[in-house]
Amino acid sequence: MVNIVLLGAPGAGKGTQAMKISQLYNIPHISTGDILRDNLERGTQLGLEAKKFMDRGALVPDSVLIGIVKDRLSEPDTDKGLLLDGFPRTIPQAEALWDIMDQIGKKLDAVIDIEVPDEVLVKRLAGRRMCRCGASYHVIFSPPEVEGKCDHCGGELYQRDDDAENAIKTRLVYYYGQTYPLIDYYGEKGLLRPVNGTGSVDDIFNKISSVIE
Ligand code: AP5
Ligand code: MG
């Protein structure tokens, strides 16, 4: 059983790597971004609230996110381990996660920080195409076999609203202001495992798996 947090800037490859890690270790991939987008699609109250923040690249308030994660971590599939992608993203979220894990008798094993330079992040986000099944493609770096269609499920690919140029800039500002301090936070707890996030998807995945082993 392994409990992991994936840390990294927007476009670092968290979602791409998370899909592979969760398959290999058979643990649920818990992406707060995916949970919010799913609510948005279903038109729930939560989705409508979150949309105002997400579309411009801002963070959704801590209280909302902490509630979502608390509920999700109480589901039985997390008994075999878990992989958090996109949470925590602020110090208050990290502190809340610490308490939640404590309450449910779990412990974090590692916080993997995927490090990628800004200019690469921007290129990755600008060319990203998503499928509703969770798969992520890139028009140049990892195109699907058939243009506009998902290799896994055949679904129609789309571009995220927050992958527009201005929203990408805002997301990076929030990342450096709010999320970057988590590197020191987890460093001090002895949990931080930095991984170079440039290179091929498979190379990065191999580095992450050796960190987990
Ligand atoms: P979220 O969905 O978490 O977005 P993000 O953190 O901005 O990260 P991304 O999903 O954009 O990037 P990624 O690291 O997953 O990269 P990917 O693998 O897709 O959050 C969205 C929004 O929701 C937030 O802005 C906020 O509003 C809200 N939110 C969510 N969680 C929150 C929280 N905890 N608190 C508050 N608000 C929250 O890869 C990117 C691209 O690069 C793809 O095209 C991919 O194919 C390509 N790629 C990946 N790896 C490689 C590689 N090695 N080489 C070449 N290309 C690659
Ligand atoms: Mg993602």
Short mmCIF file of C-alpha atoms in Angstrom, two decimals, residues 89-208:
data_model
loop_
_atom_site.label_atom_id
_atom_site.label_comp_id
_atom_site.label_asym_id
_atom_site.label_seq_id
_atom_site.Cartn_x
_atom_site.Cartn_y
_atom_site.Cartn_z
CA ARG A 89 -1.97 23.29 -3.61
CA THR A 90 -1.72 25.68 -0.64
CA ILE A 91 -0.26 25.44 2.86
CA PRO A 92 -3.74 25.37 4.51
CA GLN A 93 -4.69 22.47 2.18
CA ALA A 94 -1.48 20.62 3.11
CA GLU A 95 -2.20 21.11 6.81
CA ALA A 96 -5.76 19.90 6.35
CA LEU A 97 -4.55 16.84 4.44
CA TRP A 98 -2.18 16.01 7.28
CA ASP A 99 -5.10 16.08 9.73
CA ILE A 100 -7.46 14.11 7.46
CA MET A 101 -4.86 11.37 6.92
CA ASP A 102 -4.27 11.25 10.64
CA GLN A 103 -8.00 10.91 11.35
CA ILE A 104 -8.38 8.00 8.92
CA GLY A 105 -5.22 6.30 10.15
CA LYS A 106 -3.14 6.77 7.01
CA LYS A 107 0.30 8.24 6.38
CA LEU A 108 1.82 9.88 3.32
CA ASP A 109 4.75 7.88 1.95
CA ALA A 110 6.13 10.36 -0.59
CA VAL A 111 5.50 13.70 -2.24
CA ILE A 112 6.84 13.54 -5.77
CA ASP A 113 7.65 16.95 -7.20
CA ILE A 114 7.78 16.92 -11.01
CA GLU A 115 10.15 19.73 -12.00
CA VAL A 116 9.77 21.36 -15.41
CA PRO A 117 11.01 24.81 -16.60
CA ASP A 118 8.37 27.47 -17.31
CA GLU A 119 8.97 27.69 -21.06
CA VAL A 120 8.33 23.94 -21.40
CA LEU A 121 5.18 24.17 -19.24
CA VAL A 122 3.71 26.84 -21.49
CA LYS A 123 4.37 24.78 -24.64
CA ARG A 124 2.83 21.67 -23.07
CA LEU A 125 -0.34 23.47 -21.96
CA ALA A 126 -0.86 25.38 -25.19
CA GLY A 127 -0.82 22.16 -27.25
CA ARG A 128 -2.70 19.92 -24.84
CA ARG A 129 -5.85 18.07 -25.87
CA MET A 130 -7.96 16.20 -23.32
CA CYS A 131 -10.36 13.29 -23.37
CA ARG A 132 -13.23 12.99 -20.92
CA CYS A 133 -11.87 9.56 -19.91
CA GLY A 134 -8.90 11.38 -18.34
CA ALA A 135 -6.32 10.76 -21.07
CA SER A 136 -4.18 13.73 -22.05
CA TYR A 137 -2.56 14.30 -25.46
CA HIS A 138 -0.39 16.93 -27.08
CA VAL A 139 -0.70 18.01 -30.70
CA ILE A 140 3.09 17.73 -31.18
CA PHE A 141 4.61 15.78 -28.25
CA SER A 142 2.05 12.97 -27.96
CA PRO A 143 -0.60 13.16 -30.69
CA PRO A 144 -3.41 10.57 -30.75
CA GLU A 145 -3.36 7.94 -33.52
CA VAL A 146 -6.43 9.53 -35.13
CA GLU A 147 -6.57 13.33 -34.97
CA GLY A 148 -9.10 14.58 -32.43
CA LYS A 149 -9.95 11.06 -31.11
CA CYS A 150 -8.83 9.33 -27.92
CA ASP A 151 -6.65 6.21 -28.38
CA HIS A 152 -8.14 4.59 -25.27
CA CYS A 153 -11.88 5.14 -25.65
CA GLY A 154 -12.40 6.81 -29.06
CA GLY A 155 -13.87 9.88 -27.34
CA GLU A 156 -13.76 13.38 -28.89
CA LEU A 157 -10.73 15.38 -27.71
CA TYR A 158 -11.17 18.94 -26.46
CA GLN A 159 -9.09 21.87 -25.24
CA ARG A 160 -9.48 22.99 -21.63
CA ASP A 161 -10.80 26.55 -21.17
CA ASP A 162 -7.95 27.29 -18.78
CA ASP A 163 -5.35 26.37 -21.43
CA ALA A 164 -5.93 29.79 -23.05
CA GLU A 165 -2.84 32.05 -22.96
CA ASN A 166 -4.05 34.43 -20.24
CA ALA A 167 -5.32 31.67 -17.97
CA ILE A 168 -1.97 29.83 -18.31
CA LYS A 169 -0.18 32.99 -17.10
CA THR A 170 -2.54 33.33 -14.13
CA ARG A 171 -2.12 29.66 -13.21
CA LEU A 172 1.66 30.06 -13.10
CA VAL A 173 1.31 33.13 -10.85
CA TYR A 174 -0.88 31.12 -8.43
CA TYR A 175 1.52 28.20 -8.64
CA TYR A 176 4.55 30.26 -7.61
CA GLY A 177 2.62 32.24 -4.99
CA GLN A 178 0.55 29.51 -3.35
CA THR A 179 1.85 26.05 -4.30
CA TYR A 180 5.62 26.47 -4.55
CA PRO A 181 5.94 26.89 -0.73
CA LEU A 182 4.79 23.25 -0.39
CA ILE A 183 8.22 22.17 -1.63
CA ASP A 184 9.79 23.48 1.60
CA TYR A 185 6.83 22.31 3.67
CA TYR A 186 7.25 18.68 2.54
CA GLY A 187 11.05 19.00 2.43
CA GLU A 188 11.02 19.74 6.15
CA LYS A 189 8.85 16.69 6.76
CA GLY A 190 11.38 14.53 4.87
CA LEU A 191 8.76 13.46 2.30
CA LEU A 192 9.85 15.43 -0.78
CA ARG A 193 11.15 13.45 -3.77
CA PRO A 194 12.08 15.77 -6.66
CA VAL A 195 12.02 14.22 -10.16
CA ASN A 196 13.22 15.91 -13.34
CA GLY A 197 10.07 16.22 -15.47
CA THR A 198 11.72 16.88 -18.83
CA GLY A 199 12.34 14.03 -21.27
CA SER A 200 10.01 11.30 -22.49
CA VAL A 201 6.86 10.29 -20.60
CA ASP A 202 8.30 6.78 -20.12
CA ASP A 203 11.65 8.00 -18.82
CA ILE A 204 9.94 10.20 -16.26
CA PHE A 205 7.62 7.35 -15.30
CA ASN A 206 10.65 5.07 -14.73
CA LYS A 207 12.23 7.68 -12.49
CA ILE A 208 9.00 8.07 -10.50
#
